[in-house]
CSV table of C-alpha atoms and ligand atoms in Angstrom, one decimal:
chain,number,residue,atom,x,y,z
S,1,MET,CA,-110.6,-60.2,-68.2
S,2,ILE,CA,-109.1,-56.7,-69.6
S,3,ASN,CA,-105.6,-57.0,-70.8
S,4,GLU,CA,-102.5,-54.7,-70.1
S,5,GLU,CA,-102.5,-52.8,-73.7
S,6,ALA,CA,-106.0,-52.4,-73.4
S,7,LEU,CA,-105.7,-50.6,-70.5
S,8,TRP,CA,-103.0,-48.8,-71.2
S,9,ILE,CA,-104.8,-47.7,-73.9
S,10,ARG,CA,-107.2,-46.4,-72.4
S,11,ASP,CA,-104.7,-44.6,-69.3
S,12,LYS,CA,-103.6,-42.7,-72.1
S,13,VAL,CA,-106.6,-41.6,-73.5
S,14,ARG,CA,-108.1,-40.5,-69.8
S,15,ALA,CA,-104.4,-38.6,-69.6
S,16,HIS,CA,-105.8,-37.0,-72.8
S,17,ASN,CA,-109.4,-35.7,-71.4
S,18,LYS,CA,-107.6,-34.9,-68.3
S,19,TRP,CA,-104.3,-32.6,-70.1
S,20,PHE,CA,-107.1,-31.2,-71.9
S,21,GLU,CA,-109.1,-30.4,-68.7
S,22,GLU,CA,-106.1,-28.3,-67.5
S,23,SER,CA,-105.5,-26.7,-70.8
S,24,ILE,CA,-106.6,-23.7,-72.9
S,25,PRO,CA,-107.2,-25.4,-75.7
S,26,MET,CA,-107.4,-23.4,-78.9
S,27,ILE,CA,-107.0,-24.8,-81.9
S,28,ALA,CA,-109.7,-22.8,-84.3
S,29,SER,CA,-111.0,-26.7,-86.3
S,30,GLU,CA,-112.0,-28.2,-82.3
S,31,ASN,CA,-114.6,-28.1,-80.0
S,32,LEU,CA,-116.1,-29.5,-77.7
S,33,MET,CA,-119.9,-31.6,-77.8
S,34,SER,CA,-122.8,-31.7,-75.2
S,35,PRO,CA,-122.9,-34.7,-73.1
S,36,LEU,CA,-126.1,-35.8,-75.1
S,37,ALA,CA,-124.4,-35.5,-78.2
S,38,LYS,CA,-121.6,-37.2,-76.9
S,39,GLU,CA,-123.7,-39.9,-75.7
S,40,MET,CA,-125.0,-40.6,-79.1
S,41,LEU,CA,-121.5,-42.0,-80.2
S,42,ILE,CA,-121.8,-44.9,-77.8
S,43,SER,CA,-124.9,-46.1,-78.7
S,44,ASP,CA,-125.7,-49.7,-81.1
S,45,PHE,CA,-126.1,-46.6,-83.9
S,46,ALA,CA,-121.8,-46.6,-83.7
S,47,ASP,CA,-122.3,-50.3,-84.8
S,48,ARG,CA,-124.9,-50.6,-87.9
S,49,TYR,CA,-124.7,-49.7,-91.7
S,50,ALA,CA,-126.9,-47.3,-93.6
S,51,GLU,CA,-126.7,-46.9,-97.6
S,52,GLY,CA,-128.9,-44.6,-99.0
S,53,LEU,CA,-131.4,-41.8,-98.1
S,54,PRO,CA,-133.7,-42.4,-95.8
S,55,GLY,CA,-136.7,-44.6,-96.7
S,56,LYS,CA,-134.2,-45.6,-100.0
S,57,ARG,CA,-132.0,-48.6,-97.9
S,58,TYR,CA,-129.9,-51.2,-98.9
S,59,TYR,CA,-129.8,-52.4,-95.8
S,60,GLN,CA,-132.7,-53.5,-93.4
S,61,GLY,CA,-132.9,-52.7,-89.7
S,62,ASN,CA,-132.8,-48.6,-90.2
S,63,ILE,CA,-136.2,-47.6,-89.0
S,64,TYR,CA,-134.8,-45.8,-86.5
S,65,VAL,CA,-131.8,-44.1,-88.2
S,66,ASP,CA,-134.3,-43.1,-90.9
S,67,GLU,CA,-136.3,-41.4,-88.1
S,68,VAL,CA,-133.9,-39.2,-86.8
S,69,GLU,CA,-132.1,-38.6,-90.2
S,70,LEU,CA,-135.2,-37.1,-91.4
S,71,LYS,CA,-135.7,-35.4,-88.2
S,72,ALA,CA,-132.1,-33.7,-89.1
S,73,MET,CA,-132.1,-33.1,-92.3
S,74,GLU,CA,-135.6,-31.3,-91.6
S,75,MET,CA,-133.5,-29.2,-88.6
S,76,ALA,CA,-130.6,-28.2,-90.5
S,77,ARG,CA,-132.9,-26.9,-92.8
S,78,GLU,CA,-135.0,-25.1,-90.7
S,79,LEU,CA,-131.5,-23.6,-88.8
S,80,PHE,CA,-129.7,-22.5,-91.9
S,81,ASP,CA,-132.7,-21.3,-93.4
S,82,CYS,CA,-132.4,-23.5,-96.8
S,83,ASN,CA,-134.2,-26.0,-98.3
S,84,PHE,CA,-131.6,-28.6,-99.7
S,85,ALA,CA,-129.5,-31.2,-96.6
S,86,ASP,CA,-127.6,-33.7,-97.2
S,87,LEU,CA,-126.5,-34.8,-93.1
S,88,ARG,CA,-124.6,-38.2,-95.1
S,89,PRO,CA,-120.7,-36.8,-95.7
S,90,ILE,CA,-118.7,-38.4,-92.7
S,91,SER,CA,-116.3,-34.9,-92.6
S,92,GLY,CA,-116.3,-31.1,-94.4
S,93,THR,CA,-113.2,-32.9,-96.7
S,94,VAL,CA,-115.8,-35.5,-97.8
S,95,ALA,CA,-118.5,-32.8,-98.2
S,96,ASN,CA,-115.7,-31.4,-100.5
S,97,MET,CA,-115.2,-34.6,-102.1
S,98,ALA,CA,-118.9,-34.5,-102.9
S,99,VAL,CA,-119.4,-30.8,-104.3
S,100,LEU,CA,-116.1,-31.2,-106.5
S,101,PHE,CA,-117.8,-34.6,-107.7
S,102,ALA,CA,-121.4,-33.7,-108.4
S,103,PHE,CA,-120.0,-30.5,-109.8
S,104,ALA,CA,-116.9,-30.7,-111.7
S,105,GLU,CA,-115.3,-32.5,-114.1
S,106,PRO,CA,-111.7,-33.6,-114.6
S,107,GLY,CA,-109.9,-30.1,-116.4
S,108,ASP,CA,-112.5,-28.2,-115.2
S,109,ILE,CA,-111.0,-24.3,-113.6
S,110,ILE,CA,-112.8,-23.7,-110.1
S,111,THR,CA,-111.1,-20.5,-108.3
S,112,THR,CA,-110.0,-20.4,-104.6
S,113,CYS,CA,-107.6,-18.4,-102.6
S,114,ALA,CA,-104.3,-19.8,-101.8
S,115,LEU,CA,-103.1,-22.1,-99.2
S,116,ALA,CA,-100.9,-19.7,-97.7
S,117,GLN,CA,-103.8,-17.2,-97.8
S,118,GLY,CA,-105.1,-19.5,-94.5
S,119,ALA,CA,-106.9,-21.7,-97.6
S,120,HIS,CA,-107.8,-25.9,-96.4
S,121,ILE,CA,-105.5,-28.7,-97.8
S,122,SER,CA,-108.5,-29.9,-99.9
S,123,THR,CA,-108.5,-27.3,-102.3
S,124,ALA,CA,-104.7,-27.9,-103.0
S,125,LYS,CA,-103.2,-30.1,-105.9
S,126,PHE,CA,-102.4,-32.4,-103.7
S,127,GLY,CA,-105.8,-32.7,-102.0
S,128,ALA,CA,-109.3,-33.2,-103.0
S,129,PHE,CA,-109.3,-31.0,-106.0
S,130,GLY,CA,-105.9,-33.2,-107.6
S,131,LEU,CA,-108.1,-36.2,-106.9
S,132,ARG,CA,-110.7,-35.3,-109.5
S,133,SER,CA,-108.0,-33.2,-111.3
S,134,VAL,CA,-109.3,-30.1,-111.5
S,135,GLU,CA,-107.3,-26.9,-112.1
S,136,SER,CA,-107.5,-24.1,-109.5
S,137,VAL,CA,-106.8,-20.1,-110.2
S,138,ASN,CA,-106.0,-18.3,-106.9
S,139,TYR,CA,-108.0,-14.8,-105.9
S,140,PRO,CA,-106.1,-12.3,-105.6
S,141,PHE,CA,-106.2,-11.4,-102.0
S,142,ASN,CA,-105.1,-8.3,-100.0
S,143,GLU,CA,-102.7,-9.3,-96.8
S,144,SER,CA,-103.4,-6.0,-95.2
S,145,ASP,CA,-107.6,-6.5,-94.5
S,146,MET,CA,-106.5,-10.8,-95.3
S,147,ASN,CA,-109.4,-10.2,-97.7
S,148,LEU,CA,-110.1,-10.6,-101.7
S,149,ASP,CA,-109.4,-7.6,-103.6
S,150,VAL,CA,-112.8,-7.5,-105.4
S,151,ASP,CA,-111.7,-5.6,-108.6
S,152,GLU,CA,-108.9,-7.6,-109.0
S,153,THR,CA,-110.7,-11.0,-108.6
S,154,ILE,CA,-114.2,-10.0,-110.6
S,155,LYS,CA,-111.3,-9.5,-113.5
S,156,VAL,CA,-109.8,-12.6,-112.6
S,157,LEU,CA,-113.0,-14.4,-112.9
S,158,LYS,CA,-113.9,-13.4,-116.3
S,159,ASP,CA,-110.8,-14.1,-117.5
S,160,VAL,CA,-111.1,-17.3,-116.5
S,161,ARG,CA,-114.7,-18.5,-116.5
S,162,PRO,CA,-114.6,-20.7,-113.7
S,163,LYS,CA,-117.0,-23.5,-113.7
S,164,VAL,CA,-117.3,-23.2,-109.8
S,165,ALA,CA,-116.4,-20.0,-108.0
S,166,GLN,CA,-115.6,-21.8,-104.1
S,167,PHE,CA,-114.7,-19.3,-100.8
S,168,GLY,CA,-113.3,-20.6,-97.3
S,169,LEU,CA,-111.0,-20.6,-95.4
S,170,SER,CA,-109.0,-22.1,-92.4
S,171,VAL,CA,-107.4,-18.9,-91.0
S,172,PHE,CA,-111.3,-17.2,-91.4
S,173,LEU,CA,-110.9,-14.3,-90.5
S,174,PHE,CA,-113.2,-11.6,-92.4
S,175,PRO,CA,-116.2,-12.9,-94.8
S,176,PRO,CA,-115.4,-12.3,-98.5
S,177,PRO,CA,-117.4,-9.7,-100.4
S,178,LEU,CA,-119.8,-12.3,-102.7
S,179,LYS,CA,-122.2,-9.2,-102.5
S,180,ASP,CA,-120.4,-7.5,-104.5
S,181,LEU,CA,-119.3,-10.5,-106.9
S,182,MET,CA,-122.9,-12.0,-107.2
S,183,ASP,CA,-123.0,-10.2,-110.8
S,184,THR,CA,-120.0,-11.0,-112.3
S,185,PHE,CA,-121.1,-15.0,-111.1
S,186,ASP,CA,-124.1,-14.5,-112.8
S,187,GLU,CA,-122.9,-12.9,-116.3
S,188,ILE,CA,-120.5,-16.1,-116.1
S,189,GLY,CA,-122.7,-18.5,-115.1
S,190,CYS,CA,-120.8,-20.5,-112.2
S,191,THR,CA,-121.6,-22.8,-109.3
S,192,VAL,CA,-120.8,-20.8,-106.1
S,193,TRP,CA,-119.5,-23.1,-103.7
S,194,TYR,CA,-118.7,-22.1,-99.7
S,195,ASP,CA,-117.1,-24.2,-97.4
S,196,ALA,CA,-118.1,-23.2,-93.8
S,197,ALA,CA,-116.2,-25.5,-91.8
S,198,HIS,CA,-114.9,-23.0,-89.8
S,199,VAL,CA,-117.7,-20.4,-89.2
S,200,LEU,CA,-120.7,-22.9,-89.2
S,201,GLY,CA,-122.0,-22.1,-85.8
S,202,LEU,CA,-121.6,-18.4,-86.5
S,203,ILE,CA,-123.8,-18.3,-89.5
S,204,ALA,CA,-126.5,-21.2,-87.5
S,205,GLY,CA,-126.2,-17.8,-84.6
S,206,GLY,CA,-126.2,-14.9,-87.1
S,207,GLN,CA,-122.8,-13.9,-86.9
S,208,PHE,CA,-120.0,-13.6,-89.7
S,209,GLN,CA,-122.0,-13.7,-92.9
S,210,ASP,CA,-125.4,-15.7,-94.3
S,211,PRO,CA,-124.1,-16.9,-97.6
S,212,LEU,CA,-126.6,-19.2,-98.6
S,213,ARG,CA,-128.8,-15.7,-98.5
S,214,GLU,CA,-125.9,-14.1,-100.1
S,215,GLY,CA,-126.3,-16.1,-103.0
S,216,VAL,CA,-124.3,-19.6,-102.7
S,217,HIS,CA,-126.2,-22.5,-104.4
S,218,ILE,CA,-123.8,-25.1,-102.2
S,219,LEU,CA,-122.5,-24.8,-98.6
S,220,SER,CA,-120.2,-27.8,-97.6
S,221,SER,CA,-119.1,-27.9,-94.1
S,222,SER,CA,-117.9,-30.3,-91.2
S,223,THR,CA,-120.0,-29.7,-87.9
S,224,HIS,CA,-117.2,-29.9,-85.1
S,225,LYS,CA,-115.3,-26.1,-85.2
S,226,THR,CA,-117.7,-23.5,-84.4
S,227,PHE,CA,-120.5,-25.7,-85.2
S,228,PRO,CA,-119.8,-27.8,-81.8
S,229,GLY,CA,-121.0,-31.4,-83.1
S,230,PRO,CA,-119.4,-34.5,-83.8
S,231,ASN,CA,-116.7,-34.7,-85.8
S,232,HIS,CA,-119.0,-35.2,-89.1
S,233,GLY,CA,-119.7,-33.6,-92.3
S,234,MET,CA,-122.7,-32.0,-94.3
S,235,LEU,CA,-124.3,-30.0,-97.2
S,236,LEU,CA,-126.7,-27.2,-97.4
S,237,GLY,CA,-128.2,-25.8,-100.6
S,238,ASP,CA,-130.9,-22.9,-101.7
S,239,ASN,CA,-130.3,-22.1,-104.4
S,240,LEU,CA,-130.4,-26.1,-106.1
S,241,ASP,CA,-132.7,-27.4,-109.0
S,242,GLU,CA,-133.6,-30.7,-109.2
S,243,GLU,CA,-130.7,-32.1,-111.2
S,244,GLN,CA,-128.7,-30.2,-109.1
S,245,GLU,CA,-129.6,-31.7,-105.8
S,246,LYS,CA,-129.9,-35.2,-107.4
S,247,ALA,CA,-126.1,-35.0,-108.6
S,248,LEU,CA,-125.1,-34.2,-104.8
S,249,HIS,CA,-127.1,-36.9,-102.8
S,250,ARG,CA,-125.4,-39.2,-105.8
S,251,ALA,CA,-121.8,-37.5,-105.5
S,252,VAL,CA,-122.6,-38.1,-101.3
S,253,PHE,CA,-123.5,-41.8,-101.9
S,254,PRO,CA,-122.4,-44.1,-103.8
S,255,GLY,CA,-119.5,-41.2,-104.7
S,256,VAL,CA,-117.6,-40.5,-101.9
S,257,THR,CA,-119.3,-42.5,-98.6
S,258,SER,CA,-120.8,-46.0,-98.0
S,259,SER,CA,-122.2,-45.8,-94.8
S,260,HIS,CA,-122.4,-42.4,-92.8
S,261,HIS,CA,-121.5,-43.1,-89.4
S,262,LEU,CA,-124.8,-43.2,-87.8
S,263,HIS,CA,-123.8,-42.7,-84.2
S,264,ALA,CA,-122.4,-39.2,-85.5
S,265,MET,CA,-125.1,-38.4,-87.6
S,266,ALA,CA,-127.5,-38.8,-84.6
S,267,ALA,CA,-124.9,-36.7,-82.3
S,268,LEU,CA,-125.2,-33.7,-85.6
S,269,ALA,CA,-129.0,-34.4,-84.6
S,270,VAL,CA,-128.9,-33.5,-80.7
S,271,THR,CA,-125.9,-30.5,-81.9
S,272,LEU,CA,-128.7,-29.2,-84.5
S,273,ALA,CA,-131.5,-29.4,-81.6
S,274,GLU,CA,-129.1,-27.5,-79.4
S,275,MET,CA,-128.0,-24.8,-81.7
S,276,LYS,CA,-131.5,-23.8,-82.6
S,277,VAL,CA,-131.8,-22.4,-79.1
S,278,TYR,CA,-128.7,-22.0,-78.3
S,279,ALA,CA,-126.2,-20.3,-81.8
S,280,LYS,CA,-127.3,-16.9,-81.3
S,281,ASP,CA,-125.9,-16.4,-77.7
S,282,TYR,CA,-122.5,-18.3,-78.1
S,283,ALA,CA,-122.2,-16.9,-81.9
S,284,ALA,CA,-122.4,-13.6,-80.6
S,285,GLN,CA,-120.1,-14.5,-77.1
S,286,THR,CA,-117.7,-16.3,-79.5
S,287,VAL,CA,-117.3,-12.9,-81.9
S,288,LYS,CA,-116.4,-10.6,-79.0
S,289,ASN,CA,-114.3,-12.7,-77.5
S,290,SER,CA,-112.4,-12.6,-80.7
S,291,ARG,CA,-111.8,-9.6,-81.1
S,292,ALA,CA,-111.3,-9.1,-77.4
S,293,LEU,CA,-108.5,-12.2,-77.3
S,294,GLY,CA,-106.8,-9.7,-80.2
S,295,GLU,CA,-107.4,-6.3,-78.3
S,296,ALA,CA,-105.5,-7.7,-75.5
S,297,LEU,CA,-102.8,-9.3,-77.2
S,298,TYR,CA,-101.7,-6.4,-79.7
S,299,GLU,CA,-101.9,-4.3,-76.5
S,300,ARG,CA,-99.3,-6.4,-75.0
S,301,GLY,CA,-97.0,-5.5,-78.3
S,302,ILE,CA,-98.1,-9.0,-80.2
S,303,GLU,CA,-98.4,-8.5,-83.6
S,304,VAL,CA,-102.3,-9.4,-84.4
S,305,LEU,CA,-103.1,-9.2,-87.7
S,306,CYS,CA,-105.7,-6.1,-88.8
S,307,PRO,CA,-105.6,-4.3,-86.4
S,308,ASP,CA,-107.5,-1.3,-87.9
S,309,LEU,CA,-110.4,-4.0,-89.0
S,310,GLY,CA,-110.8,-5.2,-85.2
S,311,PHE,CA,-108.4,-8.3,-85.6
S,312,THR,CA,-111.3,-10.3,-86.9
S,313,ARG,CA,-114.9,-10.9,-87.5
S,314,SER,CA,-115.2,-14.4,-86.5
S,315,HIS,CA,-113.7,-17.3,-84.3
S,316,ALA,CA,-109.9,-16.7,-85.1
S,317,ILE,CA,-107.5,-14.4,-85.1
S,318,ALA,CA,-103.9,-14.5,-86.8
S,319,VAL,CA,-100.4,-13.4,-84.9
S,320,ASP,CA,-97.4,-12.9,-86.7
S,321,VAL,CA,-95.2,-14.6,-84.2
S,322,SER,CA,-91.8,-14.0,-86.3
S,323,ALA,CA,-90.3,-11.8,-83.4
S,324,HIS,CA,-90.6,-14.1,-81.0
S,325,GLY,CA,-88.8,-17.4,-82.5
S,326,GLY,CA,-91.3,-18.1,-85.4
S,327,GLY,CA,-95.1,-20.4,-85.6
S,328,LYS,CA,-92.9,-23.4,-84.8
S,329,THR,CA,-91.2,-22.1,-81.9
S,330,VAL,CA,-93.5,-20.5,-80.4
S,331,ALA,CA,-96.4,-23.2,-80.6
S,332,GLN,CA,-94.0,-25.7,-79.2
S,333,ASP,CA,-94.0,-23.1,-76.3
S,334,LEU,CA,-97.5,-22.5,-75.6
S,335,GLU,CA,-98.3,-26.3,-76.0
S,336,ASP,CA,-95.7,-26.6,-73.5
S,337,ALA,CA,-97.6,-24.4,-71.0
S,338,ASN,CA,-100.8,-26.0,-71.8
S,339,ILE,CA,-101.8,-23.7,-74.0
S,340,ILE,CA,-103.0,-25.8,-77.3
S,341,CYS,CA,-102.5,-24.0,-81.2
S,342,ASN,CA,-100.8,-24.4,-84.3
S,343,LYS,CA,-97.9,-23.1,-86.0
S,344,ASN,CA,-100.2,-21.3,-89.7
S,345,MET,CA,-98.5,-19.8,-92.7
S,346,LEU,CA,-99.7,-16.1,-92.9
S,347,PRO,CA,-99.8,-14.6,-96.7
S,348,SER,CA,-96.6,-13.6,-97.1
S,349,ASP,CA,-94.7,-17.2,-96.1
S,350,THR,CA,-93.5,-19.8,-98.5
S,351,SER,CA,-92.8,-22.9,-95.4
S,352,ALA,CA,-95.8,-24.5,-93.8
S,353,VAL,CA,-93.1,-26.3,-91.5
S,354,LYS,CA,-91.6,-22.8,-90.4
S,355,PRO,CA,-95.0,-20.3,-91.0
S,356,SER,CA,-94.3,-17.3,-88.8
S,357,GLY,CA,-97.4,-17.2,-87.2
S,358,ILE,CA,-100.1,-18.8,-85.0
S,359,ARG,CA,-103.9,-19.2,-85.4
S,360,LEU,CA,-105.6,-19.0,-81.7
S,361,GLY,CA,-109.5,-19.6,-81.9
S,362,VAL,CA,-111.6,-18.5,-79.1
S,363,GLN,CA,-114.5,-21.1,-79.9
S,364,GLU,CA,-114.2,-24.1,-77.4
S,365,LEU,CA,-113.1,-21.5,-74.6
S,366,THR,CA,-116.4,-19.6,-74.8
S,367,ARG,CA,-118.4,-23.1,-74.8
S,368,VAL,CA,-117.0,-23.4,-71.5
S,369,GLY,CA,-118.1,-20.2,-69.9
S,370,MET,CA,-114.8,-17.8,-70.6
S,371,ARG,CA,-115.8,-13.6,-71.8
S,372,GLU,CA,-113.8,-10.7,-72.4
S,373,SER,CA,-112.0,-10.3,-68.7
S,374,GLU,CA,-111.2,-14.2,-69.3
S,375,MET,CA,-109.9,-13.4,-72.4
S,376,THR,CA,-107.1,-10.4,-71.5
S,377,GLN,CA,-106.6,-12.9,-68.8
S,378,VAL,CA,-105.4,-15.3,-71.8
S,379,ALA,CA,-103.9,-12.9,-73.4
S,380,GLU,CA,-101.3,-12.0,-71.1
S,381,LEU,CA,-100.5,-15.7,-70.7
S,382,ILE,CA,-99.9,-15.9,-74.6
S,383,ALA,CA,-97.6,-12.8,-74.2
S,384,ARG,CA,-95.5,-14.3,-71.0
S,385,ILE,CA,-94.6,-17.9,-73.5
S,386,CYS,CA,-93.9,-14.7,-76.7
S,387,ASN,CA,-91.7,-12.9,-74.0
S,388,LYS,CA,-89.4,-16.4,-73.4
S,389,ASP,CA,-91.0,-17.1,-69.9
S,390,PRO,CA,-90.3,-20.4,-68.7
S,391,PRO,CA,-93.1,-22.1,-69.9
S,392,ALA,CA,-93.2,-24.6,-67.4
S,393,LYS,CA,-93.9,-21.4,-65.3
S,394,VAL,CA,-97.0,-20.2,-67.4
S,395,LYS,CA,-98.1,-24.2,-67.2
S,396,GLU,CA,-99.4,-23.6,-63.8
S,397,ASP,CA,-101.0,-20.3,-63.8
S,398,VAL,CA,-102.8,-21.6,-67.1
S,399,LYS,CA,-104.2,-24.7,-64.6
S,400,GLU,CA,-105.4,-22.1,-62.4
S,401,LEU,CA,-107.5,-20.0,-64.9
S,402,LYS,CA,-108.9,-23.3,-66.5
S,403,ARG,CA,-109.8,-25.2,-62.8
S,404,GLY,CA,-112.6,-22.2,-63.3
S,405,PHE,CA,-113.8,-22.9,-66.9
S,406,THR,CA,-114.2,-26.9,-67.1
S,407,LYS,CA,-119.0,-27.3,-67.6
S,408,ILE,CA,-119.8,-26.8,-70.6
S,409,ARG,CA,-122.2,-24.4,-71.4
S,410,TYR,CA,-124.9,-23.3,-74.5
S,411,CYS,CA,-126.6,-26.8,-74.5
S,412,PHE,CA,-129.1,-29.3,-72.5
S,413,ASN,CA,-126.6,-30.0,-70.3
S,414,GLU,CA,-125.3,-26.9,-68.9
S,415,GLY,CA,-123.0,-27.4,-65.9
S,416,GLU,CA,-121.9,-31.2,-66.3
S,417,GLU,CA,-118.3,-31.4,-66.5
S,418,ALA,CA,-116.7,-30.9,-69.8
S,419,TYR,CA,-114.3,-32.9,-70.2
S,420,ARG,CA,-116.0,-35.8,-68.4
S,421,PHE,CA,-113.8,-39.3,-68.9
S,422,HIS,CA,-116.9,-42.1,-69.8
S,423,GLU,CA,-115.9,-45.0,-67.5
S,424,LEU,CA,-117.9,-48.4,-68.6
S,425,VAL,CA,-115.5,-51.5,-68.2
X,1,DSN,N1,-107.5,-28.9,-91.1
X,1,DSN,C1,-108.1,-28.2,-90.0
X,1,DSN,C2,-108.3,-26.8,-89.5
X,1,DSN,O1,-107.6,-26.8,-88.6
X,1,DSN,O2,-108.1,-25.6,-90.1
X,1,DSN,C3,-109.1,-28.3,-90.7
X,1,DSN,O3,-109.7,-29.2,-91.5
């Protein structure tokens, strides 16, 4: 027996799957998991508890959980060439909270980018930074190249002498100039923290930058943006002493988590195994695609930021659509045409509700096999919306384009349907 409400829920979820199958999803923080990774989410791991580290649990029943988690930690260390991994944070924000608990006390100063420059909400006063009661000071930022102003940043660092210098953005177009700042960090003696959430899959594939090689102490991340894993988080480190490693483990548990969503941890383990094989090709194609999309939109008169720098070095581009009705209107019109993205603040904006920009990510389109020539077609569809072609008309062409790109790539089940709904009952 299944009641009406349960069937209604299932129908809604099925409708969502179908909608995304027929859409062009371009939210820069999303991706598609592989079928094998998804299988882990409906395993018995989903119903169990584990607390503490493998081998030192507070619950019985973790024999296989421990084996999987130890293997996952080993694969993470190998893939990112580092000696510390904790795969228990249940999201990127929870990973950030763990770093804050391990490395900062209330009242400490942490330097970050500002929200309007693309920083993540967890760095805000009303986010995780506020929860830890730390003071944040923003880096001077050049709008023209969407990156830190090195000379001015050095002055700010020397002036405020932060306990922790934090890097990482949600509109993460270019690598921050870590190498240019390293002498200053050493002089101050601050901890250097990199939130890699948006670019983790690119780092795994040798693109963008390699923060741990550039001297970062701790890297926090979610695992479902350019890294095509489950909704989860992780911490990686390479330049930490034993006390710092212990502090991080303690901050994760019992600090900010209890059990750590074991099914997601197993799905992350599968994704790590896949990325060891596929990350290089996937990351290289992702960056080629985002730059091609930027170029094709720009050629159509759309104001993509940073044309002189090739628009981006990541999976994402930022577009000023103020001439086309602003971010809110354009993002809504795009959704009506089955192109899913989000409105986004640009550096000169003051309102997050009515910003002048949109953010576009190509990682999911790359994952279903799109390449530079498809990026030109996607740009044409977006430009038509910006130029007020009726969304209903554009939607038909979106569906037609997507029909050829519904199969997953860069994973062990290459060629399987990417948006399949698993009907179990
Ligand atoms: N809010 C997410 C994003 O879209 O960038 C990050 O957590």
